[in-house]
PDB file of C-alpha atoms in Angstrom:
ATOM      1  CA  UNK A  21     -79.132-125.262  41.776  1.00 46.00           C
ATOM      2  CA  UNK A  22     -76.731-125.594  38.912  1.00 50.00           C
ATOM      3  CA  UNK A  23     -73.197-125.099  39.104  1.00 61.00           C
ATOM      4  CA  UNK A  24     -72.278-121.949  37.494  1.00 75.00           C
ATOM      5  CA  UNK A  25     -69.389-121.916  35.061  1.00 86.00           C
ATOM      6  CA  UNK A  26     -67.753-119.370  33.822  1.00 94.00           C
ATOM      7  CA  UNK A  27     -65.744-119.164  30.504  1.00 96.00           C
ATOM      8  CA  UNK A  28     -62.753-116.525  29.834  1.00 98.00           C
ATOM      9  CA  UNK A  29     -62.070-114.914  26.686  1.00 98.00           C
ATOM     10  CA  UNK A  30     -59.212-113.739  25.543  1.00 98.00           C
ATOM     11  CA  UNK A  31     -58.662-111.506  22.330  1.00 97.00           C
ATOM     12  CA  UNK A  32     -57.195-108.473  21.275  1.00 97.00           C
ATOM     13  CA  UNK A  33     -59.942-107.657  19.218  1.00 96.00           C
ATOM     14  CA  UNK A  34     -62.699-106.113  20.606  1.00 97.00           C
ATOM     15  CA  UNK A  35     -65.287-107.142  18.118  1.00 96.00           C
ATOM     16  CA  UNK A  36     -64.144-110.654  18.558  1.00 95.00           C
ATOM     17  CA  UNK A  37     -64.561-110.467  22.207  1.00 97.00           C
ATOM     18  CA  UNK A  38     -68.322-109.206  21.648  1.00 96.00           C
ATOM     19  CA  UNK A  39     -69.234-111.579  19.368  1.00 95.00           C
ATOM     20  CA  UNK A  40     -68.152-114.771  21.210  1.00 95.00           C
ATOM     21  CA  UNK A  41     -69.829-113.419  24.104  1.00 95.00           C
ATOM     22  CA  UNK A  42     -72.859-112.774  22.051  1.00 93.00           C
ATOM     23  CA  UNK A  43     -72.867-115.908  20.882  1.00 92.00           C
ATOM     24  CA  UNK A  44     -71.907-117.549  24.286  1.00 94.00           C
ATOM     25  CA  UNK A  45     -74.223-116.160  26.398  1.00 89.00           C
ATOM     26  CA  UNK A  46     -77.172-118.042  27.583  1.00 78.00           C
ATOM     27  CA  UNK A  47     -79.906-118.123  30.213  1.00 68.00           C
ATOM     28  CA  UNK A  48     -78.116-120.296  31.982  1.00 70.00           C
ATOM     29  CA  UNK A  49     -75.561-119.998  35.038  1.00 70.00           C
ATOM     30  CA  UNK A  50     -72.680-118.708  33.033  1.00 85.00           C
ATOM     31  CA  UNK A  51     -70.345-115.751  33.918  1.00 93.00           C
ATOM     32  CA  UNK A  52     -68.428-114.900  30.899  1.00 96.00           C
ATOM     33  CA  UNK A  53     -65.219-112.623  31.356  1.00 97.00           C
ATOM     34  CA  UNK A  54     -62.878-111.005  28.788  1.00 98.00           C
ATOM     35  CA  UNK A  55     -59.370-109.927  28.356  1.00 98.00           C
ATOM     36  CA  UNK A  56     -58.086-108.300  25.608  1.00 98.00           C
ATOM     37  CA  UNK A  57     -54.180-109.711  26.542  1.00 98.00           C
ATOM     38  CA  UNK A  58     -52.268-112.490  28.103  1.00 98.00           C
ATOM     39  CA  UNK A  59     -50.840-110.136  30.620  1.00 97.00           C
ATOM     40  CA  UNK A  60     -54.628-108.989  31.705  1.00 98.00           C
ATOM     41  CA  UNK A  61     -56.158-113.196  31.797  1.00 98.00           C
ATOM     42  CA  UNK A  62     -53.103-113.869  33.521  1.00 98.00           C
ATOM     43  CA  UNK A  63     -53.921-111.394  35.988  1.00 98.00           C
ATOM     44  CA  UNK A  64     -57.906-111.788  35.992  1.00 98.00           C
ATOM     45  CA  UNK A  65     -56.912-115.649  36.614  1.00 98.00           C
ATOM     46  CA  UNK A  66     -54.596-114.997  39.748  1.00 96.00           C
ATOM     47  CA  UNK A  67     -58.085-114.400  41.188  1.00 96.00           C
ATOM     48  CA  UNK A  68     -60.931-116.153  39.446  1.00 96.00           C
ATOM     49  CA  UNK A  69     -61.085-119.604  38.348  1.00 95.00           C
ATOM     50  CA  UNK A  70     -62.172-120.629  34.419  1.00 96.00           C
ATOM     51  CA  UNK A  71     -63.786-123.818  33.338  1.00 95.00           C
ATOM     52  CA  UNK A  72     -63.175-122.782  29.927  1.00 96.00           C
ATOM     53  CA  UNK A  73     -60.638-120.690  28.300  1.00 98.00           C
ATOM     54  CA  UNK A  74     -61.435-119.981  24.848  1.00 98.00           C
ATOM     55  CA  UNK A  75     -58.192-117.560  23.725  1.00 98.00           C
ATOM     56  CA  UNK A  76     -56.941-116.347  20.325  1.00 97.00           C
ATOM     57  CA  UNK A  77     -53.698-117.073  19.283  1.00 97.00           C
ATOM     58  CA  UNK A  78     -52.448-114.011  17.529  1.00 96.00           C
ATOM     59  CA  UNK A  79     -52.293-111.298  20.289  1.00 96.00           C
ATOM     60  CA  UNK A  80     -49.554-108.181  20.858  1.00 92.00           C
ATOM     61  CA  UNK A  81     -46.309-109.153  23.036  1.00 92.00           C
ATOM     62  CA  UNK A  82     -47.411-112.735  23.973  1.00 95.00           C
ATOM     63  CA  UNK A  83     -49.686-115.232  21.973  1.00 97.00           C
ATOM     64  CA  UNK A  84     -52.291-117.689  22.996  1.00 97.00           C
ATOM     65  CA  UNK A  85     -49.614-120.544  23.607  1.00 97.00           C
ATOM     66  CA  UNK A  86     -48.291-118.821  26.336  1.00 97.00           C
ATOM     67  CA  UNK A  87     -51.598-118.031  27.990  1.00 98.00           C
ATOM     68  CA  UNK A  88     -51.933-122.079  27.598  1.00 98.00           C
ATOM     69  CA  UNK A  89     -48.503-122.207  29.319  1.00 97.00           C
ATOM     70  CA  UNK A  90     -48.937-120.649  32.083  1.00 97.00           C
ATOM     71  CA  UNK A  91     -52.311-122.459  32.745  1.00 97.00           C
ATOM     72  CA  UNK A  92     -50.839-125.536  32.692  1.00 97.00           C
ATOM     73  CA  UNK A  93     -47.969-124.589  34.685  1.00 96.00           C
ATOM     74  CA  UNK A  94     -50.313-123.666  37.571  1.00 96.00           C
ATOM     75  CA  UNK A  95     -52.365-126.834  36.792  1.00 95.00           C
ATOM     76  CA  UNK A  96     -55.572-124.738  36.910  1.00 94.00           C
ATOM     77  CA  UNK A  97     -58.325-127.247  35.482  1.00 92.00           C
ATOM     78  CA  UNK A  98     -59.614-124.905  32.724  1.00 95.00           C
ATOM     79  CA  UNK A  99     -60.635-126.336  29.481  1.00 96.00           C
ATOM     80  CA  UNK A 100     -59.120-124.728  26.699  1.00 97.00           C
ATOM     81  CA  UNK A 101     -59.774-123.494  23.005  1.00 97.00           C
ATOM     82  CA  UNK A 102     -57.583-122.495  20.698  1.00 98.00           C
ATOM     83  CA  UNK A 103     -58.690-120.043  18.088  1.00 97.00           C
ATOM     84  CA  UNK A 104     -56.279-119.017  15.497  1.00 96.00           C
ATOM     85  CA  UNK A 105     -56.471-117.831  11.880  1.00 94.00           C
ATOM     86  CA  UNK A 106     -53.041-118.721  11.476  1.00 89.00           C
ATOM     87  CA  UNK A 107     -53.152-122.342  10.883  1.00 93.00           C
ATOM     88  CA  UNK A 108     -50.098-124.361  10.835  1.00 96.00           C
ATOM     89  CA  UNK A 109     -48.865-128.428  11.707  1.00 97.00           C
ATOM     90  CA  UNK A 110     -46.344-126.762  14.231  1.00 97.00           C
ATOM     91  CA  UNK A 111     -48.773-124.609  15.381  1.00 97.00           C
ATOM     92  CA  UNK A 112     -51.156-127.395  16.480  1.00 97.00           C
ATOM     93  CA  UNK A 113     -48.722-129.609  17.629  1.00 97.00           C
ATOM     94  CA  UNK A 114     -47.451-127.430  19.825  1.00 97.00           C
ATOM     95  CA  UNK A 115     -50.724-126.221  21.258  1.00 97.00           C
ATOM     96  CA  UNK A 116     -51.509-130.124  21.890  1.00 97.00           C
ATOM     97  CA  UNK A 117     -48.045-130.565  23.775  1.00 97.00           C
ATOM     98  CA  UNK A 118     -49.387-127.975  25.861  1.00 97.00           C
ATOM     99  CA  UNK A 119     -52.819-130.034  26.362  1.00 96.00           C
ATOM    100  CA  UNK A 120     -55.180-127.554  24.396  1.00 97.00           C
ATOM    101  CA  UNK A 121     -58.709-129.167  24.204  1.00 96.00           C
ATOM    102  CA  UNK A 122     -59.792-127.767  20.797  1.00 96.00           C
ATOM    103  CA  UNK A 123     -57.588-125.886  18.507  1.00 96.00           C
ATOM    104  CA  UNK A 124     -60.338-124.233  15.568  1.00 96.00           C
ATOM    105  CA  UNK A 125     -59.161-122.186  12.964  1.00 95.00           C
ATOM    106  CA  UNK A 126     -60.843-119.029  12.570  1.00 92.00           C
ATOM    107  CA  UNK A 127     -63.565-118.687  10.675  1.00 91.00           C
ATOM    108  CA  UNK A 128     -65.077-120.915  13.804  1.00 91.00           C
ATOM    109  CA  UNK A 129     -68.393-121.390  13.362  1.00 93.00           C
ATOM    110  CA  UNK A 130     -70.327-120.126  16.431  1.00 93.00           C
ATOM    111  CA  UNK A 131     -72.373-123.105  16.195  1.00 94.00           C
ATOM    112  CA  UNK A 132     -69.273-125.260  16.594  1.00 95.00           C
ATOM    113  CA  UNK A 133     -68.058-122.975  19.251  1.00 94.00           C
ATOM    114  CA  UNK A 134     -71.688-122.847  21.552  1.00 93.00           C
ATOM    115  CA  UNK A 135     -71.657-126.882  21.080  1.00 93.00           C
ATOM    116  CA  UNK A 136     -68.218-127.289  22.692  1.00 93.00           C
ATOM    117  CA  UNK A 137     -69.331-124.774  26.188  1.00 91.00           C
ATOM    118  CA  UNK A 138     -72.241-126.323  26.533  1.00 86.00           C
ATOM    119  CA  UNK A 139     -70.744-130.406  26.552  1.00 84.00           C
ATOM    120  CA  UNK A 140     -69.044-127.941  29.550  1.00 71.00           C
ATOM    121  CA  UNK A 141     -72.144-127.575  31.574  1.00 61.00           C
ATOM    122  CA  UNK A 142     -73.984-130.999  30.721  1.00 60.00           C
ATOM    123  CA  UNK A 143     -72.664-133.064  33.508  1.00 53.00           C
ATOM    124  CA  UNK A 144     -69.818-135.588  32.834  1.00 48.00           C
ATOM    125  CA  UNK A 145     -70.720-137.660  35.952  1.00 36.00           C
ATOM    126  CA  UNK A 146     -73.910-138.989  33.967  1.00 35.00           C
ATOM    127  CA  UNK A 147     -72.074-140.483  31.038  1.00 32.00           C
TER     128      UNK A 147
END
């Protein structure tokens, strides 16, 4: 049986949520979860684990980095995206100092975006 993964999303918007789900969502063993808000992935991670975190930068009272932050800090293994529409050198370096995987600017194609969860569920061990 195949390891099921399970990806968090995090965005204020609503729609945004939907559609990367939409767009996520396979036949596969893949749990996808959504929070619309640091505070509420912060909380949904106290008590689930993520192998990917694919959160929006731009959010009310505190912004992807510190999502990114506070994963790190607890050294959870998540892999993490970065999805901003706010583009900017600083920006990216400072999302790479905190060990982002991916940092997209939005529009991100979903193509682009389905590509980098599923190198998540091929194994690694057979590379």
């Amino acid at each position: 049986m195949m390891a099921q993964h399970t990806i968090l999303i995090v965005d204020d918007e609503a729609n945004q949520r939907l559609m990367l789900t939409q767009a996520l969502r396979t036949n596969d063993e893949r749990e996808i979860a959504t929070a619309a808000s640091v505070s509420e992935a912060v909380e949904w991670l106290d008590t689930h684990n993520a192998d990917l975190i694919i959160t929006d930068y731009n959010m009310p009272s505190a912004n992807g980095l510190a999502l990114i932050a506070h994963v790190r800090q607890r050294a959870l293994p998540a892999r993490i995206i970065l999805i901003t529409a706010y583009y900017s050198p600083e920006l990216q370096e400072a999302a790479q100092n905190l060990g982002v995987d991916h940092f997209l600017t939005k529009p991100v194609p979903l193509s682009l975006l389905r590509r980098l969860a599923n190198d998540l569920s091929s194994p690694s061990a057979s590379s």
